[in-house]
Amino acid sequence: MADTIFDKSRPTRRAAAQRVESRATEKFVPEQFQRLSPPMLPEVSELQAVRHFTNLARRNFSIDTHFYPLGSCTMKYNPRGAHRAAMQDGFLNRHPLTPTSHSQGVLSCLYELQEILQNVTGTAQVCLTPMAGAQGELTGALMIKAYHADNNDHERLEIIVPTAAHGTNPATASMAGLIAKEVEVNADGDVDLESLKRVVGPKTAGVMLTNPSTCAVFERRIQAISDIVHDAGGLLYYDGANLNAILGRARPGDMQFDVLHLNLHKTFATPHGGGGPGAGPVGANELLAPYLPTPMVIKSESGYRWLDQAERPKSIGRLSSFMGNVGILLRAYAYSLMLGGNGMCDVSDYATLNANYLMRRLSDAGFHPAYPVRRATHEFAISLRQEAKETGVTAMDFAKRLLDYGFHAPTTYFPLLIPECFLIEPTETETKEELDAFADAMIAILKEAQQDPEFVKQAPHEQSVGRLDEVQAVRQLDVTAH
Ligand SMILES: *Cc1c(COP(=O)(O)O)cnc(C)c1O
């Protein structure tokens, strides 16, 4: 392992290739707040710092360097144009307490983004401020609960969550004080309607449906599910974290959903990974819109302004400070304008075409799609159970060996419903050549597994680190250990 930057430190060495005037911040900081001793920073030259961080970055897999088909996470290319638009000085330097009269530009962008997302999802109103997908779900669950409480329906505390839902669904429902009730999915990946009918009743608050589900298929009986739950007096929540398969083509609002969230950091041009920042806007139909969080932007005769709690008495309140992760919202706004309606259709067309093409190439080569009778959505699952049985090489071993071939591994061992699972999401931004290269690598690894399984089980062979003790890394993280 290379040294840390502190090992390279030498007293009094400074990271300035040219002599620059020190920014005299002391001038502005009152004396009692000035520090007494210098901070413990590494003392290195500018070139040492540049090399250190460049070499560290080169060890990373990133979307800028490698194909990154991490299912459910959508590691797609985020156009630099959207990034640049959001990084303009006026946006970056605006103080969050700037009065509305001096914030008409940013408010107009946010207002138009609300409108765009309403259009895209088929909802009546959208609130932009929740800051992650899971927080959007919590918002929706709280809104459903508030609606039933308003109708003096205090018994409705059960929320139905299919086993193919994202793990955050039951977690956020229980944070909102609801009780998650599981229903099964059948062998084709659809919700089992009989199982659903058995659990709905007078205690049903609603259903949370991840669609496409984590099994990577589109729920085919969405209309029947919607009727069953609505007829029982429950509401419908759509987990639209990954809108890439349906963007511009199908709208949850048209499928009778009452409330939903989307992840701008999966669909609308925000790089993600490493924990954020993101944005999980929530949209609702007329019935639930009054419960949406505050603040929201409205357009009035005197210009754009925030709608606050006093004007929205039923609102569940705030979920973020100020206006949410506004830098992320601005990227989504720029991205939407760059795409336009036709461009959004292209996104879903190519996301699904790429996934279906890659699934077909792998199944032609003898791999096993988890739902062979189903079309891929923006992603698809394969099960490596048979390969593991025949060669002893598991999904984890395939994942590690892919790194040597220059590919980030797909999502591995998720969803739990599928044994030895790879959840593969190629995204719309990859070329056919890249998809073919990935399929060729999978085929080559399968051959290695048959001829020399031990070699694959010891992969990766060409990375700066081999197999890590993941349990210890979680319990006792020490990034400076050599
Ligand atoms: C990613 C994801 C979430 C959670 O989103 P976060 O922003 O990570 O909280 C929820 N549901 C689905 C289907 C997802 O893919």
mmCIF file of N, CA, C and O and ligand atoms in Angstrom, residues 71-74 131-137 164-169 172 210-214 239-242 261-263 265-266 272 278-280 378-379 414, ligand 1:
data_model
loop_
_atom_site.group_PDB
_atom_site.id
_atom_site.type_symbol
_atom_site.label_atom_id
_atom_site.label_comp_id
_atom_site.label_asym_id
_atom_site.label_seq_id
_atom_site.Cartn_x
_atom_site.Cartn_y
_atom_site.Cartn_z
ATOM 1 N N GLY A 71 -27.115 -2.637 -10.794
ATOM 2 C CA GLY A 71 -28.576 -2.676 -10.853
ATOM 3 C C GLY A 71 -29.208 -1.974 -9.670
ATOM 4 O O GLY A 71 -28.685 -1.994 -8.560
ATOM 5 N N SER A 72 -30.351 -1.320 -9.942
ATOM 6 C CA SER A 72 -31.129 -0.588 -8.950
ATOM 7 C C SER A 72 -30.489 0.757 -8.604
ATOM 8 O O SER A 72 -31.117 1.599 -7.984
ATOM 9 N N CYS A 73 -29.250 0.963 -8.999
ATOM 10 C CA CYS A 73 -28.552 2.201 -8.610
ATOM 11 C C CYS A 73 -28.384 3.192 -9.754
ATOM 12 O O CYS A 73 -28.108 4.362 -9.525
ATOM 13 N N THR A 74 -28.520 2.720 -10.996
ATOM 14 C CA THR A 74 -28.449 3.595 -12.164
ATOM 15 C C THR A 74 -27.195 4.460 -12.195
ATOM 16 O O THR A 74 -27.241 5.673 -12.001
ATOM 17 N N MET A 131 -34.871 14.857 0.531
ATOM 18 C CA MET A 131 -33.495 14.844 0.054
ATOM 19 C C MET A 131 -32.943 13.476 -0.338
ATOM 20 O O MET A 131 -31.763 13.351 -0.627
ATOM 21 N N ALA A 132 -33.782 12.447 -0.304
ATOM 22 C CA ALA A 132 -33.339 11.117 -0.737
ATOM 23 C C ALA A 132 -34.577 10.304 -1.069
ATOM 24 O O ALA A 132 -35.698 10.690 -0.711
ATOM 25 N N GLY A 133 -34.364 9.167 -1.728
ATOM 26 C CA GLY A 133 -35.488 8.296 -2.039
ATOM 27 C C GLY A 133 -36.182 7.837 -0.769
ATOM 28 O O GLY A 133 -37.415 7.913 -0.650
ATOM 29 N N ALA A 134 -35.397 7.382 0.181
ATOM 30 C CA ALA A 134 -35.991 6.875 1.419
ATOM 31 C C ALA A 134 -36.757 7.975 2.144
ATOM 32 O O ALA A 134 -37.795 7.726 2.761
ATOM 33 N N GLN A 135 -36.257 9.208 2.058
ATOM 34 C CA GLN A 135 -36.977 10.303 2.716
ATOM 35 C C GLN A 135 -38.278 10.621 1.978
ATOM 36 O O GLN A 135 -39.281 10.971 2.594
ATOM 37 N N GLY A 136 -38.267 10.447 0.657
ATOM 38 C CA GLY A 136 -39.503 10.590 -0.112
ATOM 39 C C GLY A 136 -40.526 9.548 0.312
ATOM 40 O O GLY A 136 -41.720 9.836 0.457
ATOM 41 N N GLU A 137 -40.048 8.329 0.527
ATOM 42 C CA GLU A 137 -40.958 7.262 0.977
ATOM 43 C C GLU A 137 -41.546 7.589 2.345
ATOM 44 O O GLU A 137 -42.741 7.393 2.589
ATOM 45 N N ALA A 164 -41.025 -8.190 -3.317
ATOM 46 C CA ALA A 164 -40.127 -7.670 -4.351
ATOM 47 C C ALA A 164 -39.921 -6.165 -4.230
ATOM 48 O O ALA A 164 -39.347 -5.534 -5.110
ATOM 49 N N ALA A 165 -40.378 -5.579 -3.107
ATOM 50 C CA ALA A 165 -40.197 -4.135 -2.911
ATOM 51 C C ALA A 165 -38.760 -3.843 -2.496
ATOM 52 O O ALA A 165 -38.050 -4.718 -2.002
ATOM 53 N N HIS A 166 -38.354 -2.607 -2.690
ATOM 54 C CA HIS A 166 -37.045 -2.177 -2.208
ATOM 55 C C HIS A 166 -37.049 -2.213 -0.682
ATOM 56 O O HIS A 166 -38.063 -1.906 -0.050
ATOM 57 N N GLY A 167 -35.913 -2.574 -0.088
ATOM 58 C CA GLY A 167 -35.833 -2.733 1.364
ATOM 59 C C GLY A 167 -36.182 -1.481 2.145
ATOM 60 O O GLY A 167 -36.613 -1.551 3.310
ATOM 61 N N THR A 168 -36.006 -0.313 1.510
ATOM 62 C CA THR A 168 -36.350 0.924 2.220
ATOM 63 C C THR A 168 -37.858 1.048 2.443
ATOM 64 O O THR A 168 -38.281 1.771 3.346
ATOM 65 N N ASN A 169 -38.693 0.357 1.637
ATOM 66 C CA ASN A 169 -40.157 0.519 1.759
ATOM 67 C C ASN A 169 -40.662 0.107 3.137
ATOM 68 O O ASN A 169 -41.271 0.919 3.843
ATOM 69 N N THR A 172 -39.122 2.524 5.912
ATOM 70 C CA THR A 172 -39.678 3.872 6.065
ATOM 71 C C THR A 172 -41.119 3.802 6.567
ATOM 72 O O THR A 172 -41.546 4.650 7.345
ATOM 73 N N THR A 210 -42.955 -1.028 -5.456
ATOM 74 C CA THR A 210 -41.762 -0.660 -6.208
ATOM 75 C C THR A 210 -41.975 -1.160 -7.629
ATOM 76 O O THR A 210 -42.191 -2.344 -7.844
ATOM 77 N N ASN A 211 -41.941 -0.246 -8.583
ATOM 78 C CA ASN A 211 -42.195 -0.658 -9.962
ATOM 79 C C ASN A 211 -41.299 0.107 -10.931
ATOM 80 O O ASN A 211 -41.283 1.333 -10.891
ATOM 81 N N PRO A 212 -40.566 -0.545 -11.832
ATOM 82 C CA PRO A 212 -40.325 -1.977 -11.870
ATOM 83 C C PRO A 212 -39.827 -2.476 -10.508
ATOM 84 O O PRO A 212 -39.109 -1.747 -9.818
ATOM 85 N N SER A 213 -40.200 -3.703 -10.151
ATOM 86 C CA SER A 213 -39.846 -4.217 -8.839
ATOM 87 C C SER A 213 -38.353 -4.525 -8.775
ATOM 88 O O SER A 213 -37.656 -4.456 -9.783
ATOM 89 N N THR A 214 -37.891 -4.892 -7.590
ATOM 90 C CA THR A 214 -36.458 -5.213 -7.483
ATOM 91 C C THR A 214 -36.127 -6.486 -8.246
ATOM 92 O O THR A 214 -34.958 -6.777 -8.457
ATOM 93 N N ASP A 239 -43.179 3.555 -5.614
ATOM 94 C CA ASP A 239 -41.745 3.817 -5.463
ATOM 95 C C ASP A 239 -41.160 3.937 -6.865
ATOM 96 O O ASP A 239 -40.937 2.946 -7.553
ATOM 97 N N GLY A 240 -40.973 5.188 -7.280
ATOM 98 C CA GLY A 240 -40.484 5.455 -8.632
ATOM 99 C C GLY A 240 -39.025 5.868 -8.636
ATOM 100 O O GLY A 240 -38.605 6.689 -9.451
ATOM 101 N N ALA A 241 -38.244 5.288 -7.709
ATOM 102 C CA ALA A 241 -36.826 5.659 -7.618
ATOM 103 C C ALA A 241 -36.142 5.536 -8.969
ATOM 104 O O ALA A 241 -35.358 6.385 -9.373
ATOM 105 N N ASN A 242 -36.457 4.443 -9.657
ATOM 106 C CA ASN A 242 -35.866 4.252 -10.980
ATOM 107 C C ASN A 242 -36.934 4.485 -12.028
ATOM 108 O O ASN A 242 -37.704 3.601 -12.347
ATOM 109 N N HIS A 261 -42.623 8.825 -5.128
ATOM 110 C CA HIS A 261 -41.392 9.621 -5.138
ATOM 111 C C HIS A 261 -40.543 9.208 -6.329
ATOM 112 O O HIS A 261 -40.733 8.125 -6.886
ATOM 113 N N LEU A 262 -39.632 10.090 -6.724
ATOM 114 C CA LEU A 262 -38.615 9.712 -7.703
ATOM 115 C C LEU A 262 -37.251 10.091 -7.156
ATOM 116 O O LEU A 262 -37.144 11.000 -6.338
ATOM 117 N N ASN A 263 -36.234 9.400 -7.620
ATOM 118 C CA ASN A 263 -34.874 9.752 -7.217
ATOM 119 C C ASN A 263 -34.226 10.546 -8.346
ATOM 120 O O ASN A 263 -33.907 9.977 -9.388
ATOM 121 N N HIS A 265 -31.374 11.521 -8.286
ATOM 122 C CA HIS A 265 -30.004 10.999 -8.378
ATOM 123 C C HIS A 265 -29.957 9.616 -9.032
ATOM 124 O O HIS A 265 -28.918 8.998 -9.044
ATOM 125 N N LYS A 266 -31.056 9.120 -9.546
ATOM 126 C CA LYS A 266 -30.958 7.918 -10.365
ATOM 127 C C LYS A 266 -31.378 8.193 -11.809
ATOM 128 O O LYS A 266 -30.909 7.540 -12.719
ATOM 129 N N HIS A 272 -24.149 9.851 -8.266
ATOM 130 C CA HIS A 272 -24.379 9.428 -6.893
ATOM 131 C C HIS A 272 -23.493 8.259 -6.526
ATOM 132 O O HIS A 272 -22.670 7.816 -7.287
ATOM 133 N N GLY A 278 -28.562 13.846 -2.738
ATOM 134 C CA GLY A 278 -29.550 13.468 -3.731
ATOM 135 C C GLY A 278 -30.808 14.271 -3.534
ATOM 136 O O GLY A 278 -30.824 15.257 -2.796
ATOM 137 N N ALA A 279 -31.869 13.862 -4.214
ATOM 138 C CA ALA A 279 -33.171 14.494 -4.017
ATOM 139 C C ALA A 279 -34.259 13.485 -4.359
ATOM 140 O O ALA A 279 -34.147 12.769 -5.356
ATOM 141 N N GLY A 280 -35.263 13.436 -3.513
ATOM 142 C CA GLY A 280 -36.367 12.485 -3.709
ATOM 143 C C GLY A 280 -37.706 13.180 -3.731
ATOM 144 O O GLY A 280 -38.518 12.992 -2.820
ATOM 145 N N HIS A 378 -35.379 -1.518 -17.233
ATOM 146 C CA HIS A 378 -34.104 -0.822 -17.395
ATOM 147 C C HIS A 378 -32.972 -1.697 -16.882
ATOM 148 O O HIS A 378 -31.807 -1.334 -16.979
ATOM 149 N N GLU A 379 -33.345 -2.846 -16.288
ATOM 150 C CA GLU A 379 -32.360 -3.755 -15.717
ATOM 151 C C GLU A 379 -32.917 -5.166 -15.780
ATOM 152 O O GLU A 379 -34.068 -5.380 -16.166
ATOM 153 N N PHE A 414 -28.569 -9.294 -4.570
ATOM 154 C CA PHE A 414 -29.780 -8.496 -4.376
ATOM 155 C C PHE A 414 -30.552 -8.522 -5.694
ATOM 156 O O PHE A 414 -29.919 -8.326 -6.733
HETATM 157 C C1 LIG B 1 -32.416 3.554 -4.504
HETATM 158 C C2 LIG B 1 -33.790 3.191 -4.202
HETATM 159 C C3 LIG B 1 -34.437 3.688 -3.064
HETATM 160 C C4 LIG B 1 -33.753 4.521 -1.995
HETATM 161 O O1 LIG B 1 -33.244 5.734 -2.449
HETATM 162 P P1 LIG B 1 -32.171 6.536 -1.569
HETATM 163 O O2 LIG B 1 -32.006 7.835 -2.247
HETATM 164 O O3 LIG B 1 -30.926 5.713 -1.557
HETATM 165 O O4 LIG B 1 -32.729 6.687 -0.189
HETATM 166 C C5 LIG B 1 -35.762 3.355 -2.881
HETATM 167 N N1 LIG B 1 -36.416 2.551 -3.742
HETATM 168 C C6 LIG B 1 -35.822 2.025 -4.838
HETATM 169 C C7 LIG B 1 -36.591 1.153 -5.759
HETATM 170 C C8 LIG B 1 -34.489 2.331 -5.108
HETATM 171 O O5 LIG B 1 -33.886 1.806 -6.183
#
